[in-house]
Short mmCIF file of C-alpha atoms and ligand atoms in Angstrom, two decimals:
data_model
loop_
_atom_site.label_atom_id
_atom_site.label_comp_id
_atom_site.label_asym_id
_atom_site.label_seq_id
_atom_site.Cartn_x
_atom_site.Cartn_y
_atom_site.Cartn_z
CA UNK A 1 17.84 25.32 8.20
CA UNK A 2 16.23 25.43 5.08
CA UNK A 3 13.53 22.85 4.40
CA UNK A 4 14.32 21.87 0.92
CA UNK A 5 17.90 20.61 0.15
CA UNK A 6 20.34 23.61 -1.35
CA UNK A 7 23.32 22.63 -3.81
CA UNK A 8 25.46 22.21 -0.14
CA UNK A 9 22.84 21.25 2.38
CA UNK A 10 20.52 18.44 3.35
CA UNK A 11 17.06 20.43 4.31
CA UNK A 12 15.39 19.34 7.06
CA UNK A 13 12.96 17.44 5.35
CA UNK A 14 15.49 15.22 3.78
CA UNK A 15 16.97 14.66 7.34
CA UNK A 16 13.86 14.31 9.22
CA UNK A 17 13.73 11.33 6.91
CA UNK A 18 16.60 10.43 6.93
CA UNK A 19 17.23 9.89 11.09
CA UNK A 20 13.70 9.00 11.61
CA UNK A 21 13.92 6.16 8.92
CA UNK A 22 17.84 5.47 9.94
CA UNK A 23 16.43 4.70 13.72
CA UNK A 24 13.20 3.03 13.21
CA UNK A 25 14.82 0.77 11.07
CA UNK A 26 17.93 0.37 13.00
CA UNK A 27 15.53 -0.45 15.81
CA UNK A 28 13.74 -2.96 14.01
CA UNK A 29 16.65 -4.89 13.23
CA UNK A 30 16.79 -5.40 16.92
CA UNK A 31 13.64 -5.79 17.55
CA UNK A 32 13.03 -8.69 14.68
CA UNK A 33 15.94 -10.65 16.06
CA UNK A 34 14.79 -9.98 19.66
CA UNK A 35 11.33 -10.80 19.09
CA UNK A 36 11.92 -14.50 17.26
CA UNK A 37 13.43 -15.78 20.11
CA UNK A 38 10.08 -14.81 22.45
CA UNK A 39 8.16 -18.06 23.58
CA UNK A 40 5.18 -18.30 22.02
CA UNK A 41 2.56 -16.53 23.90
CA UNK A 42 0.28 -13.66 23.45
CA UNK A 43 2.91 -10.97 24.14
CA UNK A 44 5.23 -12.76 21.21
CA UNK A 45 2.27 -11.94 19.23
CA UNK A 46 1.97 -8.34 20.05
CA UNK A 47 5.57 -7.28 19.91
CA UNK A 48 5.04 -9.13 16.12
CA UNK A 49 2.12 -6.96 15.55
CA UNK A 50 4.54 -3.72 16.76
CA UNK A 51 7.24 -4.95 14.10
CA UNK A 52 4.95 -4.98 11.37
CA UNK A 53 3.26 -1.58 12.47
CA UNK A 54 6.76 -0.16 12.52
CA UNK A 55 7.83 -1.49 9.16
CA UNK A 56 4.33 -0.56 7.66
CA UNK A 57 5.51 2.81 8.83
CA UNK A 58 8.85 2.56 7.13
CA UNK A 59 7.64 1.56 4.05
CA UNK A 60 5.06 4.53 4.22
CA UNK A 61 7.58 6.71 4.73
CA UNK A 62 10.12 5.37 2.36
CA UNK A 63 7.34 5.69 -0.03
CA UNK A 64 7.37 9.53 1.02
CA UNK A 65 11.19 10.08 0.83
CA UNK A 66 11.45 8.43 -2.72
CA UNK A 67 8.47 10.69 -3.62
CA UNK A 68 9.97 13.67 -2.08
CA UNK A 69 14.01 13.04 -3.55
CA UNK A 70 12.17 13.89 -7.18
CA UNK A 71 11.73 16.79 -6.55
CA UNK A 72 14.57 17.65 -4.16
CA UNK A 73 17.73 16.72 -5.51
CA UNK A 74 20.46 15.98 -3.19
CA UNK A 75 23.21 18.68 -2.47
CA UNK A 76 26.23 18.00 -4.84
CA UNK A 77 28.86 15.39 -3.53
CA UNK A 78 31.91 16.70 -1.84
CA UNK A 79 35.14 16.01 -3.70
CA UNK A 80 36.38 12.17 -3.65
CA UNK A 81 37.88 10.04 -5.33
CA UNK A 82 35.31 8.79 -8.67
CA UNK A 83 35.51 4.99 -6.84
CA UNK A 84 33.94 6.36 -3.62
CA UNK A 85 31.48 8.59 -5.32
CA UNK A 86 30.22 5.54 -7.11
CA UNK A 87 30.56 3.49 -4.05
CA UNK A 88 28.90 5.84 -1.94
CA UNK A 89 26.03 6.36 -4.85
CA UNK A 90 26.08 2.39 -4.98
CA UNK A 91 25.18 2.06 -1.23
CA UNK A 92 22.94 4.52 -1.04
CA UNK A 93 20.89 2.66 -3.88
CA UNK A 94 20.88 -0.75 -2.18
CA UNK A 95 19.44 1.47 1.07
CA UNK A 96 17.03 2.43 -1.21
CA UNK A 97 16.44 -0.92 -2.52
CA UNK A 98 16.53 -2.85 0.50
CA UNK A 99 14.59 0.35 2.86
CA UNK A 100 11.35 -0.99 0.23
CA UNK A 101 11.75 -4.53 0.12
CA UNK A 102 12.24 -4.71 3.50
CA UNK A 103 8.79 -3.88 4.44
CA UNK A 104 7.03 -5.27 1.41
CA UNK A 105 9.04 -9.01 2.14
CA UNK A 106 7.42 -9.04 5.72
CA UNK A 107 4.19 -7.82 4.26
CA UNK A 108 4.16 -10.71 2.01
CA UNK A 109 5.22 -13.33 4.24
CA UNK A 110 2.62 -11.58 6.48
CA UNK A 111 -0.01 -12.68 3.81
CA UNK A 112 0.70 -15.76 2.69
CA UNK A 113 1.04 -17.18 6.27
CA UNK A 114 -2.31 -16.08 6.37
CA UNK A 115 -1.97 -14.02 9.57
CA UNK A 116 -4.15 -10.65 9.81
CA UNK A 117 -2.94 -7.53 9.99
CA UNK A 118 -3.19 -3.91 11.50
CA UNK A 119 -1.80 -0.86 11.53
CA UNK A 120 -1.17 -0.51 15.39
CA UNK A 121 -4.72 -1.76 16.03
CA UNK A 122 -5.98 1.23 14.13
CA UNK A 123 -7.01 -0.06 10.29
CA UNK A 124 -6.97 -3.50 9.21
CA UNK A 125 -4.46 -3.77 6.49
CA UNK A 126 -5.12 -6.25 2.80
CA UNK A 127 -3.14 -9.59 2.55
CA UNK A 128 -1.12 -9.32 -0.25
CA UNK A 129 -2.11 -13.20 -1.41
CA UNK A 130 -5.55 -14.97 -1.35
CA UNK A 131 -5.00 -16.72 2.00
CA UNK A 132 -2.38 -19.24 2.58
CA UNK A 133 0.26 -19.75 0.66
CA UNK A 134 2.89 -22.55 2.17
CA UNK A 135 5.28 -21.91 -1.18
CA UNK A 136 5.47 -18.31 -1.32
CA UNK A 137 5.62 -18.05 2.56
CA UNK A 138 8.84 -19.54 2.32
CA UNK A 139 10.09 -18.03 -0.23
CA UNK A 140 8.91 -14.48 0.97
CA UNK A 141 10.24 -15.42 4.68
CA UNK A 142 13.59 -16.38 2.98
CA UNK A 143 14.11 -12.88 1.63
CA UNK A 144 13.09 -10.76 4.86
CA UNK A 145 16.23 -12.85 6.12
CA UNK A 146 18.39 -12.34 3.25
CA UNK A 147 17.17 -8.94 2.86
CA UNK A 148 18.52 -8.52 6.40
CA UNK A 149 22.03 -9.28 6.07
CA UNK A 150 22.03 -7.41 2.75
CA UNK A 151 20.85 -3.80 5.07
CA UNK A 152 23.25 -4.94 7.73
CA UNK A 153 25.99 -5.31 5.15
CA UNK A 154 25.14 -2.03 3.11
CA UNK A 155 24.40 -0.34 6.51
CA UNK A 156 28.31 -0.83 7.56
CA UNK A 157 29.75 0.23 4.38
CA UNK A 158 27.19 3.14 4.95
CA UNK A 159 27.96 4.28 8.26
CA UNK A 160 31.23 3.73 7.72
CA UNK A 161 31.91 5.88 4.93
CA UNK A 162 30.08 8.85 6.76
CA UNK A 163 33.10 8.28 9.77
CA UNK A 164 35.81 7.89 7.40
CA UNK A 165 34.94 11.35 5.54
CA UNK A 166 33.93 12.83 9.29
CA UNK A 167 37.50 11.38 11.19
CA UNK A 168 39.65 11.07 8.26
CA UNK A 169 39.05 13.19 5.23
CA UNK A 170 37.78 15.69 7.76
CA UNK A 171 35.28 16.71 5.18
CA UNK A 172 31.63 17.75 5.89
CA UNK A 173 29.95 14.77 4.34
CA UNK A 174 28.45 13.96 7.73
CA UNK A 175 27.63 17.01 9.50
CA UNK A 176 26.32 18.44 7.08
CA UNK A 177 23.58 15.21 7.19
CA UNK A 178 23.76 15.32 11.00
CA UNK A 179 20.21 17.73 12.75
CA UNK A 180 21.38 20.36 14.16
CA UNK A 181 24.40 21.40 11.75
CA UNK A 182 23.27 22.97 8.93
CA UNK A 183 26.88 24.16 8.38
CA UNK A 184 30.30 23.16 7.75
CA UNK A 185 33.47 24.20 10.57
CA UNK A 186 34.85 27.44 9.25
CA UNK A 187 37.72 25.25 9.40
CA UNK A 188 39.48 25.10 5.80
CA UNK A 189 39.59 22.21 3.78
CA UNK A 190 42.34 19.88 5.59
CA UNK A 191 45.72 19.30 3.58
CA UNK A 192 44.11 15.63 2.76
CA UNK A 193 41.33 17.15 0.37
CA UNK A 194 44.46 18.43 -2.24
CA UNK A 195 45.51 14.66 -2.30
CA UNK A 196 42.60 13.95 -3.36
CA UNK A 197 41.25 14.04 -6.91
CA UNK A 198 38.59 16.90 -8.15
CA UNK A 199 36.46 16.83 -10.72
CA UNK A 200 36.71 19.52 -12.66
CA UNK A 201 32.92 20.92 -11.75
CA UNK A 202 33.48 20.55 -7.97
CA UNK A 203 35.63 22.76 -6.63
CA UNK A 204 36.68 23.33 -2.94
CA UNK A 205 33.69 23.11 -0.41
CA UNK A 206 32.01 26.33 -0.16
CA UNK A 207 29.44 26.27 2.94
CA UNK A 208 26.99 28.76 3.97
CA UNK A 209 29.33 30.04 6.87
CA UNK A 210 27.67 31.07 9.80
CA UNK B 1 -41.54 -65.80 3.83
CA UNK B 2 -38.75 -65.27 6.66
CA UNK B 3 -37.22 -62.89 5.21
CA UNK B 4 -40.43 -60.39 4.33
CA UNK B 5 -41.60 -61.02 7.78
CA UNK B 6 -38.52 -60.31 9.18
CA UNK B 7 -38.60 -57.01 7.33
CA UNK B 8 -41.60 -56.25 8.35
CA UNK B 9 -40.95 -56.54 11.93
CA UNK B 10 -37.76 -54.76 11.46
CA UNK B 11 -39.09 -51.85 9.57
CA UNK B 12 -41.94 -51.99 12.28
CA UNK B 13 -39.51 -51.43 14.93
CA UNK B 14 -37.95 -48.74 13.26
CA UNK B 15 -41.18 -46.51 12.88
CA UNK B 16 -42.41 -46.87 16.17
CA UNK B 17 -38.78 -45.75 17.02
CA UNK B 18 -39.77 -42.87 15.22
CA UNK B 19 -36.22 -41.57 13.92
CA UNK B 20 -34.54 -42.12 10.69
CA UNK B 21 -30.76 -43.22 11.02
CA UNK B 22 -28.69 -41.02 8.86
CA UNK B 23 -25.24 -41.54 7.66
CA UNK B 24 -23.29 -38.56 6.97
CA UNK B 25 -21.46 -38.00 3.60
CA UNK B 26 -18.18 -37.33 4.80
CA UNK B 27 -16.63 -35.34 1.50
CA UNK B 28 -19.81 -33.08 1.26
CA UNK B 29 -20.29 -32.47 4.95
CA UNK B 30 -18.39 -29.65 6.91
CA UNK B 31 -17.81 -28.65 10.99
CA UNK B 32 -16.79 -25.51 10.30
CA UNK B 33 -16.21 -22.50 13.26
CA UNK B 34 -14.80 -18.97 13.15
CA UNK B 35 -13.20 -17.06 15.53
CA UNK B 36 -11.63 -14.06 15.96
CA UNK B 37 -7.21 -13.49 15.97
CA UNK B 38 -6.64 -9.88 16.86
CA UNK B 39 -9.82 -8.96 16.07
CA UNK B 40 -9.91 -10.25 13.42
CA UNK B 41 -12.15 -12.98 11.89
CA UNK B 42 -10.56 -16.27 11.12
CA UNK B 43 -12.28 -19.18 9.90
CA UNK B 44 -11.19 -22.79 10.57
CA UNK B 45 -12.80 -26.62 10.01
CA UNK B 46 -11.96 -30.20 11.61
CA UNK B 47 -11.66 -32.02 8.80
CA UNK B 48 -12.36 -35.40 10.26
CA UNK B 49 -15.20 -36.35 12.63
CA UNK B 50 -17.87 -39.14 12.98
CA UNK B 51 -21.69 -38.21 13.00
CA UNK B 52 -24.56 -40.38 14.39
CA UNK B 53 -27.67 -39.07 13.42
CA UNK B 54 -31.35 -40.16 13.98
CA UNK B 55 -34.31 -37.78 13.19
CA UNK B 56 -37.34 -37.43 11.74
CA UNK B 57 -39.07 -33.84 12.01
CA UNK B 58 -42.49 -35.62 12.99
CA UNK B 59 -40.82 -36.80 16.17
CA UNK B 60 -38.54 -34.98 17.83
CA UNK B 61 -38.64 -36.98 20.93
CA UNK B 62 -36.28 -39.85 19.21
CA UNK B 63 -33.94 -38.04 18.22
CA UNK B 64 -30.42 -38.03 18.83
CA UNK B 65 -27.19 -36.65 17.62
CA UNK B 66 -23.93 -37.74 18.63
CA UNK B 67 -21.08 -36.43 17.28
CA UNK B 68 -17.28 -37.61 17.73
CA UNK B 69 -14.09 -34.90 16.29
CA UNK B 70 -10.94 -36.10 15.86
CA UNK B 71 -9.50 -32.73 17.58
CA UNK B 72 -6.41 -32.92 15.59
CA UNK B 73 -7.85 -32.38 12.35
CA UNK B 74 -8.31 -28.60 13.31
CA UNK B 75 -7.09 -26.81 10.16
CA UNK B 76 -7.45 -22.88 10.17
CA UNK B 77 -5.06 -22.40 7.41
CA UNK B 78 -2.02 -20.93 9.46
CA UNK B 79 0.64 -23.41 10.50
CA UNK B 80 1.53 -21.56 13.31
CA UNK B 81 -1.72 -21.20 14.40
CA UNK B 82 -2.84 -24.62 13.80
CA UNK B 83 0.81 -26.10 15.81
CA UNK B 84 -0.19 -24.20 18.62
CA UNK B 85 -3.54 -25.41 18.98
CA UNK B 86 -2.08 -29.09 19.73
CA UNK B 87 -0.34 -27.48 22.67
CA UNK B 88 -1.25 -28.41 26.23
CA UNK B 89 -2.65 -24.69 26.81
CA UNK B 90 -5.13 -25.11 23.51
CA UNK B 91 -6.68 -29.00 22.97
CA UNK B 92 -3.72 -30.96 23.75
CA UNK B 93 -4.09 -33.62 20.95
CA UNK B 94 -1.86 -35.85 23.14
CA UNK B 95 -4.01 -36.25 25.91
CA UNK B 96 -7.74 -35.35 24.61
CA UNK B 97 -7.41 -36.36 21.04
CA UNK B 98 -11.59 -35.89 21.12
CA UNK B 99 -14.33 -33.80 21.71
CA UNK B 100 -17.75 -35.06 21.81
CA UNK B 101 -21.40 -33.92 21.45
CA UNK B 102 -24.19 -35.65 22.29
CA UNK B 103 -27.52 -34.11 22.79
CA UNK B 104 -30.29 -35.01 25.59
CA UNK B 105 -33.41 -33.65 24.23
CA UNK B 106 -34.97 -31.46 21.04
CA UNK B 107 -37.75 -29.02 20.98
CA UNK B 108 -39.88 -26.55 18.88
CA UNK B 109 -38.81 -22.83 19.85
CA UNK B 110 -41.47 -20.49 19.47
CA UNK B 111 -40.49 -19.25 16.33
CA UNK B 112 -41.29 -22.88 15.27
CA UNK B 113 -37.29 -23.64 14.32
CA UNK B 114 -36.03 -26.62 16.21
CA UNK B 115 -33.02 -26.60 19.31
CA UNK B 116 -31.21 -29.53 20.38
CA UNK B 117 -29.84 -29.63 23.57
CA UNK B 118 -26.87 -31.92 24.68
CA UNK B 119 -23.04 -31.72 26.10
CA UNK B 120 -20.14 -31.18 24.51
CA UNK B 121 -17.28 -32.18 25.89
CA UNK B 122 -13.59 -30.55 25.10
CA UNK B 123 -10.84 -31.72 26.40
CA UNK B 124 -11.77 -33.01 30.20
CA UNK B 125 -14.53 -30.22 30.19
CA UNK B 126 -18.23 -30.91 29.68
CA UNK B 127 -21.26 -28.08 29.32
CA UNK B 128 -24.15 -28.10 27.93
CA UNK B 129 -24.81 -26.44 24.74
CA UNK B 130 -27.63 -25.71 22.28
CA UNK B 131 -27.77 -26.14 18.48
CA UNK B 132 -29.79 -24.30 16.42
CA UNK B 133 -31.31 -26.97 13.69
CA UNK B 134 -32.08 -26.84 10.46
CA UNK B 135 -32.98 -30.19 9.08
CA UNK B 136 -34.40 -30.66 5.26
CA UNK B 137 -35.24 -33.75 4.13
CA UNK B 138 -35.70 -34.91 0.29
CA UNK B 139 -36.32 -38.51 -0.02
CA UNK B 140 -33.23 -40.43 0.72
CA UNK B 141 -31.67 -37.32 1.05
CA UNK B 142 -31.36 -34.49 3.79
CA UNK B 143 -29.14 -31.76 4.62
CA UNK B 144 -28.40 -30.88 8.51
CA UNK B 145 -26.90 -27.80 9.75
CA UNK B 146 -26.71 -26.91 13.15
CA UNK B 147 -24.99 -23.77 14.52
CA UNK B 148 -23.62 -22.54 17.96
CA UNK B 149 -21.91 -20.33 19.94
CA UNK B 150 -19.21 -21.16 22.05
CA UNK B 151 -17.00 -19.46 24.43
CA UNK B 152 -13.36 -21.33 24.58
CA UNK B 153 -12.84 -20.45 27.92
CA UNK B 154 -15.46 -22.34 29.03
CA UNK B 155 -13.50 -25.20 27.85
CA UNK B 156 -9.84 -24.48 28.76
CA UNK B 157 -9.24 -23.46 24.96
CA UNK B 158 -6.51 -21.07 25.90
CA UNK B 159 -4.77 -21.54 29.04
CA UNK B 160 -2.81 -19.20 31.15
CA UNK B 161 -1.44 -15.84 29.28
CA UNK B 162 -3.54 -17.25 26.25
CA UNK B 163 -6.96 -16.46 28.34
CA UNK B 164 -6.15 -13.01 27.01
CA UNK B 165 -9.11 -12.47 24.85
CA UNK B 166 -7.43 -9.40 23.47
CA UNK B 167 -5.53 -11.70 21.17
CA UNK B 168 -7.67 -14.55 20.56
CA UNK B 169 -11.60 -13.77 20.89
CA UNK B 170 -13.50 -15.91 23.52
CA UNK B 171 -16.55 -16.21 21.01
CA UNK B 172 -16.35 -18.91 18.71
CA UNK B 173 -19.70 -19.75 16.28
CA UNK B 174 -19.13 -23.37 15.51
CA UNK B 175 -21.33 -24.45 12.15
CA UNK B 176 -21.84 -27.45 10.93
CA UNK B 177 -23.01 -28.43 7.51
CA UNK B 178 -23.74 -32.55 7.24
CA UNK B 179 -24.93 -33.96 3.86
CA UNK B 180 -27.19 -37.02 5.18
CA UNK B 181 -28.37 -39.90 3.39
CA UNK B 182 -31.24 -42.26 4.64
CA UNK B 183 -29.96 -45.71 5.59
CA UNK B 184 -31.68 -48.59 4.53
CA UNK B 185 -34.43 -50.02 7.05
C1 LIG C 1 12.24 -2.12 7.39
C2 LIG C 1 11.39 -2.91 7.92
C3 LIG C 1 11.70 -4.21 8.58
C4 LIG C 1 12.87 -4.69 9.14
C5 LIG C 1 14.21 -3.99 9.24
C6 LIG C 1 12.59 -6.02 9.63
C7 LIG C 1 13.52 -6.84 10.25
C8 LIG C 1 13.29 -8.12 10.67
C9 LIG C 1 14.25 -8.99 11.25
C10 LIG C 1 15.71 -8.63 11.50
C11 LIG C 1 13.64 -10.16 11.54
C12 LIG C 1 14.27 -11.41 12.19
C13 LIG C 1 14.94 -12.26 11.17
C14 LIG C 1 13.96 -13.09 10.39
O1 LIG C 1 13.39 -14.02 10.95
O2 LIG C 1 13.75 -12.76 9.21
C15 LIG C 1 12.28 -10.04 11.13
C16 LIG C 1 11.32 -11.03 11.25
C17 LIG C 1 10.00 -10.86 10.89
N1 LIG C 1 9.44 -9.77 10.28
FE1 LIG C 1 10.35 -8.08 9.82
N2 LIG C 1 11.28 -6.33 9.37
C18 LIG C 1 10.71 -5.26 8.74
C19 LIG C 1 9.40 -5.14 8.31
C20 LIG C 1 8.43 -6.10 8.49
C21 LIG C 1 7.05 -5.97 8.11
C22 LIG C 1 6.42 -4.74 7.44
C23 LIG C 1 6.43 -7.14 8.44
C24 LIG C 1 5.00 -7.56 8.29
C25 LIG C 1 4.01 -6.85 7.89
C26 LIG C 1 7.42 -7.99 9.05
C27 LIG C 1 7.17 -9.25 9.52
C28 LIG C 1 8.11 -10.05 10.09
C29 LIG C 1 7.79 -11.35 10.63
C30 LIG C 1 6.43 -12.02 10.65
C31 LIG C 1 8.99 -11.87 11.12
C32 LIG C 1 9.19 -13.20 11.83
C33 LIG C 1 9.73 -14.22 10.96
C34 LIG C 1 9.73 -15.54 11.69
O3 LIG C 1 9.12 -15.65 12.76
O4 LIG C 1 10.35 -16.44 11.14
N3 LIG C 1 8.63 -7.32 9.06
N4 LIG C 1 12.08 -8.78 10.61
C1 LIG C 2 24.51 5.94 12.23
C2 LIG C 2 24.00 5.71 11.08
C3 LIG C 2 24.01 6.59 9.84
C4 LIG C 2 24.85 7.61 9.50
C5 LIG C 2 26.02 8.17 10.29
C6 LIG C 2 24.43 8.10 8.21
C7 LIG C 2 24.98 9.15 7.53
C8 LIG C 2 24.60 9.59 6.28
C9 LIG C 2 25.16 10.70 5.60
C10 LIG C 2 26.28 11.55 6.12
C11 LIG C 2 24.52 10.83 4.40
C12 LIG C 2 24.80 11.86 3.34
C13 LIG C 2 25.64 11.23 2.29
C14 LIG C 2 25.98 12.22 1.20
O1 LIG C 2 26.06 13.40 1.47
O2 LIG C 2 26.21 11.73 0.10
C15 LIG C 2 23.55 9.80 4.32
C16 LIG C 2 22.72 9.58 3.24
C17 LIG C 2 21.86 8.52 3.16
N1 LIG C 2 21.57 7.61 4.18
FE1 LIG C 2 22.47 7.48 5.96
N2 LIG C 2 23.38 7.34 7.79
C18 LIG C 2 23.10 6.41 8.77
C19 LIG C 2 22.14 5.45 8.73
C20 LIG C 2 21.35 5.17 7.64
C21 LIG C 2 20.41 4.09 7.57
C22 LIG C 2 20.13 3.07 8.67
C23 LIG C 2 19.85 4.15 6.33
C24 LIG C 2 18.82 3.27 5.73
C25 LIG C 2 18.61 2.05 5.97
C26 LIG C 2 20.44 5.28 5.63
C27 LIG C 2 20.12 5.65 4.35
C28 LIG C 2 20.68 6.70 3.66
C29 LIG C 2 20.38 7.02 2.29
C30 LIG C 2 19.43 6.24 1.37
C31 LIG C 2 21.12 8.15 1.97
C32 LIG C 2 21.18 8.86 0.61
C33 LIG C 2 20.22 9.97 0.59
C34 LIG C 2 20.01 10.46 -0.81
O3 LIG C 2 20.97 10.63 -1.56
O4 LIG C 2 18.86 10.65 -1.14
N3 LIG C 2 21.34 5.88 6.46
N4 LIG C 2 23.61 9.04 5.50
#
């Protein structure tokens, strides 16, 4: 598998990020619902200080990925319809979006709630405010919410769209994203891809065959 | 004439006492402490308590603090934080709404600063405990500030799972800083 992305393939950088990001923060959706309803006692407080090691994580690595889609650019879109292409490009910027804010809302309401934080115990990490901050707390603990429903929302559409090309175009779309499968099915496109509408510089998927 | 002698007699018996009665200026004064939350250093204050304070320097055998806090002024500028400490497993406002200091006897240590020793009492636990003084006195005026260590568990600060020092240190340096002024006689 090649590391950087190719005009047809994900590299394995891209995907590394991509599944390691996908579960931590898949897992942290859990784990922030899970972990509100604790009782307050010392382990409440250290599965709190886990969540905000794990999204200091995510936002490192987001930081990465952003850093690292400059120079890599994504493998060219399989043929869709234009709506989908710009849904699909839509989503993927409101993952984006919400894969920083994410992080940085918690950070804040972190801050301004005036509680300290550390990297898994490791480094002490800066507030973001000069000690408490009643105002912004709520404002900032407002948005991690919000922000919330906003990933679970874009996360559907998301996932979603990667089964629909997988089960019903039968396109590549998703293995192609998936670890181990670098390639497409030998398979020819399936009699669905001619209904559907090419642009003129995207012709018929041509994978690195086996 | 009754009046002067009665003055007389009254300021008479104060310096054979051999203590100055200070009252405490309440907006410049601060007990202050600092902890540590995950290892991390957190500082906190109870905003309101009452101080009853007689020295003089000359005689240390008169005098006598005694301090009352109104436990549920605690402010350490987290509202979590500070709601949990009126919970039964931290002061329980409800039940000990104050802690008290009072001390039994002062002396010279050899470093010539002075120590006060006396018992604080937190919630329904009492042990004694020793201030570090440092007393200076300007005319009417004098500034007091006395520091300590404390270890919470000593006085139930922390209950059950919350004993777990891992989370919230045992160690707690309690400072006061009392702006005094002279009353009259
Ligand atoms: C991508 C990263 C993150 C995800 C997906 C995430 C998700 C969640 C979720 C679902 C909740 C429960 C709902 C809520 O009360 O808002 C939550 C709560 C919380 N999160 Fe995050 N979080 C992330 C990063 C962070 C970071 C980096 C911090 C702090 C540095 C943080 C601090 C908190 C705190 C303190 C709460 C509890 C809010 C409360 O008790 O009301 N989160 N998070
Ligand atoms: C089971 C869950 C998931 C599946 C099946 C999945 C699948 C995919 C697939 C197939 C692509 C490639 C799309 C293309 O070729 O245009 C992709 C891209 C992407 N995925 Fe996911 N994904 C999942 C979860 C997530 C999660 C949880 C996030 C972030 C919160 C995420 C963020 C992204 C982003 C931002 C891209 C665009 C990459 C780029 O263009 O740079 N995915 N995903």
């Amino acid at each position: 598998m090649p590391i950087r992305n190719t005009d047809h393939a994900w590299g394995s950088i891209n995907k590394a990020f991509h599944w390691i990001l996908a579960l931590l923060i898949i897992g942290m959706g859990f784990l922030g619902w899970y972990m509100t309803w604790l009782p307050n006692a010392p382990g409440k407080i250290k599965i709190y200080a886990l969540h905000k090691s794990i999204g200091l994580t995510i936002l490192a690595l987001v930081l990465l990925r952003i850093l690292w889609r400059q120079f890599d650019r994504r493998p060219s879109e399989l043929p869709m319809p234009h709506w989908q292409a710009v849904a699909a490009r839509g989503v993927h910027i409101a993952l984006y979006g919400v894969m920083l804010l994410m992080p940085l809302s918690g950070w804040l309401f972190n801050s301004a709630g005036n509680f300290p934080l550390q990297w898994f115990g490791l480094f002490h990490v800066p507030s973001l405010t000069d000690g408490e901050n009643p105002a912004l707390k709520a404002i900032a603990g407002i948005t991690h919410l919000i922000l919330f429903w906003v990933l679970l929302v874009a996360f559907v559409l998301h996932a979603g769209g990667a089964l629909k090309h997988h089960f019903i175009d039968r396109d590549s779309t998703l293995r192609r994203m998936l670890p181990w499968g670098t390639r497409a099915e030998k398979s020819s496109p399936p009699p669905a891809m001619t209904a559907t509408h090419s642009t003129p510089n995207s012709s018929s998927p041509t994978e690195v065959k086996s | 004439m009754k009046t002067v002698l009665l003055f007389v007699l009254a300021s008479g018996f104060c310096a054979s006492a051999g203590a100055r009665d200070w009252s405490t200026d309440a907006a410049a004064s601060k007990l202050g402490f600092s902890g540590t939350y995950q290892n991390e250093k957190f500082e906190g204050q109870f905003k309101k308590f009452d101080a009853v304070i007689s020295f003089d320097a000359a005689d240390l055998s008169k005098a006598k603090f005694d301090v009352t806090v109104d436990v549920a002024s605690v402010n350490t500028a987290n509202e979590e934080r500070d709601g949990s400490l009126k919970d039964k497993e931290f002061f329980d406002f409800a039940k000990f709404p104050k802690a008290h200091f009072v001390t039994s006897a002062f002396r010279k240590a050899a470093d010539g600063s002075i120590e006060a020793d006396g018992t604080l009492t937190v919630r329904d636990k009492s042990k004694p405990v020793t201030l570090k003084v440092k007393f200076s006195e300007a005319g009417d005026k004098a500034t007091l500030d006395a520091d300590t260590k404390l270890n919470r568990l000593d006085f139930d600060v922390g209950s059950g799972d919350w004993k777990d020092t891992s989370i919230i240190g045992a160690d707690v340096l309690v400072h006061a800083h009392l702006s005094l002024t002279a009353k009259a006689g």
